[in-house]
Amino acid sequence: MSDTAGTPGHEDVERHIRTMRDDIATLTDLLKEIGKAQGQEKREAALAEAAQLLEKSRAAIDDGRLKTQKATASIEDHIRKQPVQSALIALGVGLLFGMMTRR
């Protein structure tokens, strides 16, 4: 039997299948590219946020270090100005701590 006019033949069906396969391959490639681009964008956003957090952490550490230095300087200044009172306070704190740890 031969193909009649207007009825798709075997070659037409194969051509349509090839076209569909090519279209699917093109769509797959496009989806891969979109995924890579979105992944790259998200990676860059995550790196930027990590850099911001790192900078905030460094600022907090520097701030804490500065506060500690100020507190240490203040305590040293108080000890220099009033050594007897400082020694008595240290003795009292030591006794209190010793009594608490005995229980």
mmCIF file of N, CA and C in Angstrom:
data_model
loop_
_atom_site.group_PDB
_atom_site.id
_atom_site.type_symbol
_atom_site.label_atom_id
_atom_site.label_comp_id
_atom_site.label_asym_id
_atom_site.label_seq_id
_atom_site.Cartn_x
_atom_site.Cartn_y
_atom_site.Cartn_z
ATOM 1 N N MET A 1 0.817 -1.170 0.000
ATOM 2 C CA MET A 1 0.000 0.000 0.000
ATOM 3 C C MET A 1 0.869 1.244 0.000
ATOM 4 N N SER A 2 0.499 2.188 -0.775
ATOM 5 C CA SER A 2 1.261 3.417 -0.850
ATOM 6 C C SER A 2 0.580 4.490 -0.036
ATOM 7 N N ASP A 3 1.343 5.522 0.325
ATOM 8 C CA ASP A 3 0.787 6.626 1.116
ATOM 9 C C ASP A 3 -0.155 7.430 0.241
ATOM 10 N N THR A 4 -1.246 7.828 0.840
ATOM 11 C CA THR A 4 -2.183 8.656 0.097
ATOM 12 C C THR A 4 -1.906 10.098 0.391
ATOM 13 N N ALA A 5 -2.334 11.004 -0.464
ATOM 14 C CA ALA A 5 -2.089 12.429 -0.291
ATOM 15 C C ALA A 5 -2.843 12.922 0.925
ATOM 16 N N GLY A 6 -2.226 13.739 1.750
ATOM 17 C CA GLY A 6 -2.862 14.281 2.948
ATOM 18 C C GLY A 6 -2.664 13.411 4.159
ATOM 19 N N THR A 7 -2.238 12.185 4.019
ATOM 20 C CA THR A 7 -1.996 11.296 5.146
ATOM 21 C C THR A 7 -0.500 11.309 5.418
ATOM 22 N N PRO A 8 -0.144 11.604 6.671
ATOM 23 C CA PRO A 8 1.287 11.652 6.952
ATOM 24 C C PRO A 8 1.909 10.279 6.782
ATOM 25 N N GLY A 9 3.028 10.255 6.115
ATOM 26 C CA GLY A 9 3.718 9.001 5.910
ATOM 27 C C GLY A 9 4.719 8.742 7.015
ATOM 28 N N HIS A 10 5.388 7.647 6.902
ATOM 29 C CA HIS A 10 6.392 7.227 7.880
ATOM 30 C C HIS A 10 7.499 8.275 7.995
ATOM 31 N N GLU A 11 7.921 8.828 6.862
ATOM 32 C CA GLU A 11 8.977 9.830 6.861
ATOM 33 C C GLU A 11 8.518 11.101 7.579
ATOM 34 N N ASP A 12 7.253 11.482 7.399
ATOM 35 C CA ASP A 12 6.730 12.672 8.073
ATOM 36 C C ASP A 12 6.719 12.485 9.588
ATOM 37 N N VAL A 13 6.323 11.304 10.011
ATOM 38 C CA VAL A 13 6.288 11.023 11.455
ATOM 39 C C VAL A 13 7.700 11.059 12.022
ATOM 40 N N GLU A 14 8.658 10.465 11.321
ATOM 41 C CA GLU A 14 10.041 10.482 11.780
ATOM 42 C C GLU A 14 10.590 11.904 11.826
ATOM 43 N N ARG A 15 10.244 12.729 10.823
ATOM 44 C CA ARG A 15 10.691 14.113 10.806
ATOM 45 C C ARG A 15 10.114 14.867 12.000
ATOM 46 N N HIS A 16 8.854 14.649 12.315
ATOM 47 C CA HIS A 16 8.235 15.301 13.476
ATOM 48 C C HIS A 16 8.884 14.834 14.781
ATOM 49 N N ILE A 17 9.200 13.563 14.851
ATOM 50 C CA ILE A 17 9.848 13.034 16.060
ATOM 51 C C ILE A 17 11.239 13.648 16.212
ATOM 52 N N ARG A 18 11.996 13.753 15.104
ATOM 53 C CA ARG A 18 13.321 14.391 15.163
ATOM 54 C C ARG A 18 13.201 15.847 15.604
ATOM 55 N N THR A 19 12.210 16.542 15.066
ATOM 56 C CA THR A 19 11.996 17.945 15.436
ATOM 57 C C THR A 19 11.669 18.056 16.920
ATOM 58 N N MET A 20 10.818 17.157 17.396
ATOM 59 C CA MET A 20 10.457 17.171 18.823
ATOM 60 C C MET A 20 11.681 16.862 19.682
ATOM 61 N N ARG A 21 12.501 15.911 19.273
ATOM 62 C CA ARG A 21 13.715 15.586 20.027
ATOM 63 C C ARG A 21 14.669 16.782 20.061
ATOM 64 N N ASP A 22 14.813 17.448 18.932
ATOM 65 C CA ASP A 22 15.679 18.634 18.882
ATOM 66 C C ASP A 22 15.134 19.728 19.793
ATOM 67 N N ASP A 23 13.805 19.915 19.754
ATOM 68 C CA ASP A 23 13.190 20.933 20.621
ATOM 69 C C ASP A 23 13.384 20.591 22.092
ATOM 70 N N ILE A 24 13.234 19.321 22.438
ATOM 71 C CA ILE A 24 13.426 18.893 23.830
ATOM 72 C C ILE A 24 14.885 19.089 24.238
ATOM 73 N N ALA A 25 15.811 18.780 23.349
ATOM 74 C CA ALA A 25 17.234 18.970 23.654
ATOM 75 C C ALA A 25 17.533 20.455 23.848
ATOM 76 N N THR A 26 16.949 21.300 23.009
ATOM 77 C CA THR A 26 17.148 22.742 23.139
ATOM 78 C C THR A 26 16.572 23.236 24.464
ATOM 79 N N LEU A 27 15.363 22.774 24.795
ATOM 80 C CA LEU A 27 14.753 23.167 26.073
ATOM 81 C C LEU A 27 15.584 22.684 27.255
ATOM 82 N N THR A 28 16.106 21.482 27.168
ATOM 83 C CA THR A 28 16.940 20.950 28.237
ATOM 84 C C THR A 28 18.187 21.798 28.417
ATOM 85 N N ASP A 29 18.821 22.180 27.312
ATOM 86 C CA ASP A 29 20.007 23.035 27.389
ATOM 87 C C ASP A 29 19.668 24.394 27.993
ATOM 88 N N LEU A 30 18.533 24.951 27.589
ATOM 89 C CA LEU A 30 18.109 26.243 28.139
ATOM 90 C C LEU A 30 17.853 26.145 29.638
ATOM 91 N N LEU A 31 17.205 25.078 30.051
ATOM 92 C CA LEU A 31 16.933 24.893 31.484
ATOM 93 C C LEU A 31 18.231 24.730 32.271
ATOM 94 N N LYS A 32 19.198 24.032 31.702
ATOM 95 C CA LYS A 32 20.497 23.895 32.362
ATOM 96 C C LYS A 32 21.170 25.248 32.522
ATOM 97 N N GLU A 33 21.134 26.050 31.462
ATOM 98 C CA GLU A 33 21.751 27.375 31.520
ATOM 99 C C GLU A 33 21.052 28.260 32.551
ATOM 100 N N ILE A 34 19.729 28.190 32.586
ATOM 101 C CA ILE A 34 18.976 28.976 33.574
ATOM 102 C C ILE A 34 19.332 28.519 34.983
ATOM 103 N N GLY A 35 19.412 27.222 35.181
ATOM 104 C CA GLY A 35 19.782 26.685 36.491
ATOM 105 C C GLY A 35 21.174 27.110 36.911
ATOM 106 N N LYS A 36 22.113 27.075 35.978
ATOM 107 C CA LYS A 36 23.475 27.507 36.289
ATOM 108 C C LYS A 36 23.508 28.989 36.644
ATOM 109 N N ALA A 37 22.764 29.784 35.872
ATOM 110 C CA ALA A 37 22.744 31.230 36.134
ATOM 111 C C ALA A 37 22.134 31.520 37.499
ATOM 112 N N GLN A 38 21.031 30.844 37.808
ATOM 113 C CA GLN A 38 20.403 31.051 39.114
ATOM 114 C C GLN A 38 21.303 30.549 40.227
ATOM 115 N N GLY A 39 21.969 29.428 40.003
ATOM 116 C CA GLY A 39 22.894 28.906 41.006
ATOM 117 C C GLY A 39 24.044 29.872 41.241
ATOM 118 N N GLN A 40 24.551 30.446 40.168
ATOM 119 C CA GLN A 40 25.648 31.412 40.286
ATOM 120 C C GLN A 40 25.172 32.650 41.030
ATOM 121 N N GLU A 41 23.961 33.125 40.718
ATOM 122 C CA GLU A 41 23.417 34.297 41.409
ATOM 123 C C GLU A 41 23.262 34.021 42.904
ATOM 124 N N LYS A 42 22.735 32.854 43.236
ATOM 125 C CA LYS A 42 22.541 32.504 44.639
ATOM 126 C C LYS A 42 23.887 32.346 45.340
ATOM 127 N N ARG A 43 24.848 31.787 44.650
ATOM 128 C CA ARG A 43 26.189 31.628 45.229
ATOM 129 C C ARG A 43 26.796 32.991 45.510
ATOM 130 N N GLU A 44 26.678 33.896 44.557
ATOM 131 C CA GLU A 44 27.223 35.235 44.744
ATOM 132 C C GLU A 44 26.511 35.964 45.883
ATOM 133 N N ALA A 45 25.196 35.795 45.974
ATOM 134 C CA ALA A 45 24.442 36.428 47.063
ATOM 135 C C ALA A 45 24.877 35.856 48.416
ATOM 136 N N ALA A 46 25.080 34.539 48.467
ATOM 137 C CA ALA A 46 25.512 33.911 49.714
ATOM 138 C C ALA A 46 26.913 34.384 50.105
ATOM 139 N N LEU A 47 27.791 34.511 49.128
ATOM 140 C CA LEU A 47 29.142 34.995 49.415
ATOM 141 C C LEU A 47 29.127 36.444 49.898
ATOM 142 N N ALA A 48 28.265 37.258 49.299
ATOM 143 C CA ALA A 48 28.154 38.654 49.733
ATOM 144 C C ALA A 48 27.623 38.736 51.164
ATOM 145 N N GLU A 49 26.634 37.912 51.464
ATOM 146 C CA GLU A 49 26.093 37.908 52.828
ATOM 147 C C GLU A 49 27.126 37.389 53.825
ATOM 148 N N ALA A 50 27.883 36.383 53.429
ATOM 149 C CA ALA A 50 28.935 35.863 54.306
ATOM 150 C C ALA A 50 29.998 36.931 54.561
ATOM 151 N N ALA A 51 30.324 37.699 53.536
ATOM 152 C CA ALA A 51 31.304 38.771 53.703
ATOM 153 C C ALA A 51 30.780 39.838 54.666
ATOM 154 N N GLN A 52 29.488 40.156 54.557
ATOM 155 C CA GLN A 52 28.884 41.133 55.465
ATOM 156 C C GLN A 52 28.911 40.617 56.898
ATOM 157 N N LEU A 53 28.556 39.350 57.080
ATOM 158 C CA LEU A 53 28.573 38.771 58.423
ATOM 159 C C LEU A 53 29.990 38.737 58.987
ATOM 160 N N LEU A 54 30.955 38.432 58.153
ATOM 161 C CA LEU A 54 32.345 38.419 58.589
ATOM 162 C C LEU A 54 32.771 39.809 59.030
ATOM 163 N N GLU A 55 32.384 40.821 58.272
ATOM 164 C CA GLU A 55 32.737 42.194 58.620
ATOM 165 C C GLU A 55 32.068 42.611 59.932
ATOM 166 N N LYS A 56 30.797 42.228 60.100
ATOM 167 C CA LYS A 56 30.096 42.541 61.351
ATOM 168 C C LYS A 56 30.758 41.828 62.530
ATOM 169 N N SER A 57 31.171 40.584 62.314
ATOM 170 C CA SER A 57 31.845 39.830 63.373
ATOM 171 C C SER A 57 33.157 40.492 63.759
ATOM 172 N N ARG A 58 33.901 40.909 62.754
ATOM 173 C CA ARG A 58 35.178 41.578 63.038
ATOM 174 C C ARG A 58 34.948 42.879 63.794
ATOM 175 N N ALA A 59 33.914 43.621 63.401
ATOM 176 C CA ALA A 59 33.600 44.873 64.089
ATOM 177 C C ALA A 59 33.202 44.600 65.539
ATOM 178 N N ALA A 60 32.405 43.539 65.755
ATOM 179 C CA ALA A 60 31.993 43.188 67.117
ATOM 180 C C ALA A 60 33.193 42.758 67.957
ATOM 181 N N ILE A 61 34.103 42.001 67.353
ATOM 182 C CA ILE A 61 35.307 41.573 68.074
ATOM 183 C C ILE A 61 36.166 42.785 68.432
ATOM 184 N N ASP A 62 36.328 43.682 67.464
ATOM 185 C CA ASP A 62 37.113 44.890 67.745
ATOM 186 C C ASP A 62 36.458 45.731 68.831
ATOM 187 N N ASP A 63 35.136 45.840 68.786
ATOM 188 C CA ASP A 63 34.404 46.593 69.809
ATOM 189 C C ASP A 63 34.571 45.937 71.182
ATOM 190 N N GLY A 64 34.448 44.612 71.222
ATOM 191 C CA GLY A 64 34.633 43.890 72.477
ATOM 192 C C GLY A 64 36.044 44.039 73.014
ATOM 193 N N ARG A 65 37.016 43.983 72.117
ATOM 194 C CA ARG A 65 38.412 44.149 72.522
ATOM 195 C C ARG A 65 38.636 45.545 73.110
ATOM 196 N N LEU A 66 38.063 46.557 72.467
ATOM 197 C CA LEU A 66 38.199 47.925 72.953
ATOM 198 C C LEU A 66 37.548 48.097 74.320
ATOM 199 N N LYS A 67 36.354 47.528 74.502
ATOM 200 C CA LYS A 67 35.665 47.616 75.795
ATOM 201 C C LYS A 67 36.459 46.900 76.885
ATOM 202 N N THR A 68 37.040 45.752 76.537
ATOM 203 C CA THR A 68 37.845 45.012 77.499
ATOM 204 C C THR A 68 39.082 45.814 77.900
ATOM 205 N N GLN A 69 39.719 46.440 76.929
ATOM 206 C CA GLN A 69 40.899 47.256 77.231
ATOM 207 C C GLN A 69 40.531 48.437 78.126
ATOM 208 N N LYS A 70 39.373 49.047 77.849
ATOM 209 C CA LYS A 70 38.931 50.169 78.680
ATOM 210 C C LYS A 70 38.631 49.703 80.099
ATOM 211 N N ALA A 71 37.955 48.561 80.226
ATOM 212 C CA ALA A 71 37.632 48.036 81.553
ATOM 213 C C ALA A 71 38.903 47.679 82.316
ATOM 214 N N THR A 72 39.854 47.061 81.630
ATOM 215 C CA THR A 72 41.120 46.706 82.265
ATOM 216 C C THR A 72 41.869 47.950 82.724
ATOM 217 N N ALA A 73 41.886 48.957 81.869
ATOM 218 C CA ALA A 73 42.556 50.210 82.226
ATOM 219 C C ALA A 73 41.865 50.863 83.419
ATOM 220 N N SER A 74 40.549 50.807 83.456
ATOM 221 C CA SER A 74 39.795 51.393 84.564
ATOM 222 C C SER A 74 40.101 50.666 85.882
ATOM 223 N N ILE A 75 40.136 49.338 85.815
ATOM 224 C CA ILE A 75 40.437 48.550 87.016
ATOM 225 C C ILE A 75 41.867 48.825 87.486
ATOM 226 N N GLU A 76 42.801 48.854 86.537
ATOM 227 C CA GLU A 76 44.197 49.137 86.908
ATOM 228 C C GLU A 76 44.328 50.531 87.508
ATOM 229 N N ASP A 77 43.602 51.487 86.961
ATOM 230 C CA ASP A 77 43.632 52.848 87.485
ATOM 231 C C ASP A 77 43.072 52.889 88.909
ATOM 232 N N HIS A 78 41.971 52.166 89.136
ATOM 233 C CA HIS A 78 41.371 52.114 90.479
ATOM 234 C C HIS A 78 42.346 51.469 91.467
ATOM 235 N N ILE A 79 43.028 50.398 91.034
ATOM 236 C CA ILE A 79 43.992 49.724 91.922
ATOM 237 C C ILE A 79 45.155 50.660 92.251
ATOM 238 N N ARG A 80 45.626 51.436 91.267
ATOM 239 C CA ARG A 80 46.726 52.367 91.514
ATOM 240 C C ARG A 80 46.295 53.475 92.478
ATOM 241 N N LYS A 81 45.058 53.952 92.322
ATOM 242 C CA LYS A 81 44.590 55.063 93.156
ATOM 243 C C LYS A 81 44.251 54.610 94.575
ATOM 244 N N GLN A 82 43.682 53.395 94.690
ATOM 245 C CA GLN A 82 43.248 52.921 96.007
ATOM 246 C C GLN A 82 43.686 51.460 96.191
ATOM 247 N N PRO A 83 44.953 51.237 96.446
ATOM 248 C CA PRO A 83 45.455 49.860 96.530
ATOM 249 C C PRO A 83 44.911 49.099 97.741
ATOM 250 N N VAL A 84 44.750 49.769 98.878
ATOM 251 C CA VAL A 84 44.272 49.072 100.087
ATOM 252 C C VAL A 84 42.824 48.635 99.882
ATOM 253 N N GLN A 85 41.982 49.539 99.405
ATOM 254 C CA GLN A 85 40.581 49.199 99.173
ATOM 255 C C GLN A 85 40.469 48.070 98.143
ATOM 256 N N SER A 86 41.282 48.112 97.093
ATOM 257 C CA SER A 86 41.254 47.073 96.062
ATOM 258 C C SER A 86 41.660 45.722 96.641
ATOM 259 N N ALA A 87 42.669 45.727 97.500
ATOM 260 C CA ALA A 87 43.107 44.474 98.124
ATOM 261 C C ALA A 87 42.012 43.920 99.028
ATOM 262 N N LEU A 88 41.355 44.790 99.796
ATOM 263 C CA LEU A 88 40.265 44.330 100.672
ATOM 264 C C LEU A 88 39.087 43.788 99.858
ATOM 265 N N ILE A 89 38.775 44.432 98.746
ATOM 266 C CA ILE A 89 37.697 43.926 97.879
ATOM 267 C C ILE A 89 38.068 42.554 97.333
ATOM 268 N N ALA A 90 39.302 42.395 96.873
ATOM 269 C CA ALA A 90 39.753 41.112 96.353
ATOM 270 C C ALA A 90 39.700 40.041 97.429
ATOM 271 N N LEU A 91 40.101 40.393 98.669
ATOM 272 C CA LEU A 91 40.049 39.452 99.784
ATOM 273 C C LEU A 91 38.611 39.039 100.067
ATOM 274 N N GLY A 92 37.699 40.020 100.080
ATOM 275 C CA GLY A 92 36.284 39.723 100.340
ATOM 276 C C GLY A 92 35.684 38.827 99.262
ATOM 277 N N VAL A 93 35.988 39.123 98.023
ATOM 278 C CA VAL A 93 35.470 38.293 96.926
ATOM 279 C C VAL A 93 36.040 36.886 97.027
ATOM 280 N N GLY A 94 37.317 36.774 97.355
ATOM 281 C CA GLY A 94 37.930 35.455 97.501
ATOM 282 C C GLY A 94 37.307 34.653 98.626
ATOM 283 N N LEU A 95 37.052 35.315 99.780
ATOM 284 C CA LEU A 95 36.404 34.621 100.895
ATOM 285 C C LEU A 95 34.998 34.180 100.523
ATOM 286 N N LEU A 96 34.252 35.064 99.881
ATOM 287 C CA LEU A 96 32.886 34.742 99.472
ATOM 288 C C LEU A 96 32.882 33.565 98.493
ATOM 289 N N PHE A 97 33.769 33.587 97.552
ATOM 290 C CA PHE A 97 33.875 32.499 96.579
ATOM 291 C C PHE A 97 34.250 31.190 97.272
ATOM 292 N N GLY A 98 35.196 31.280 98.218
ATOM 293 C CA GLY A 98 35.613 30.087 98.951
ATOM 294 C C GLY A 98 34.473 29.502 99.773
ATOM 295 N N MET A 99 33.663 30.346 100.379
ATOM 296 C CA MET A 99 32.534 29.860 101.186
ATOM 297 C C MET A 99 31.472 29.223 100.287
ATOM 298 N N MET A 100 31.280 29.779 99.120
ATOM 299 C CA MET A 100 30.266 29.234 98.202
ATOM 300 C C MET A 100 30.681 27.885 97.630
ATOM 301 N N THR A 101 31.959 27.702 97.416
ATOM 302 C CA THR A 101 32.406 26.449 96.817
ATOM 303 C C THR A 101 32.534 25.323 97.840
ATOM 304 N N ARG A 102 32.536 25.640 99.102
ATOM 305 C CA ARG A 102 32.610 24.603 100.118
ATOM 306 C C ARG A 102 31.302 23.860 100.267
ATOM 307 N N ARG A 103 30.231 24.468 99.936
ATOM 308 C CA ARG A 103 28.905 23.847 100.146
ATOM 309 C C ARG A 103 28.589 22.810 99.161
#
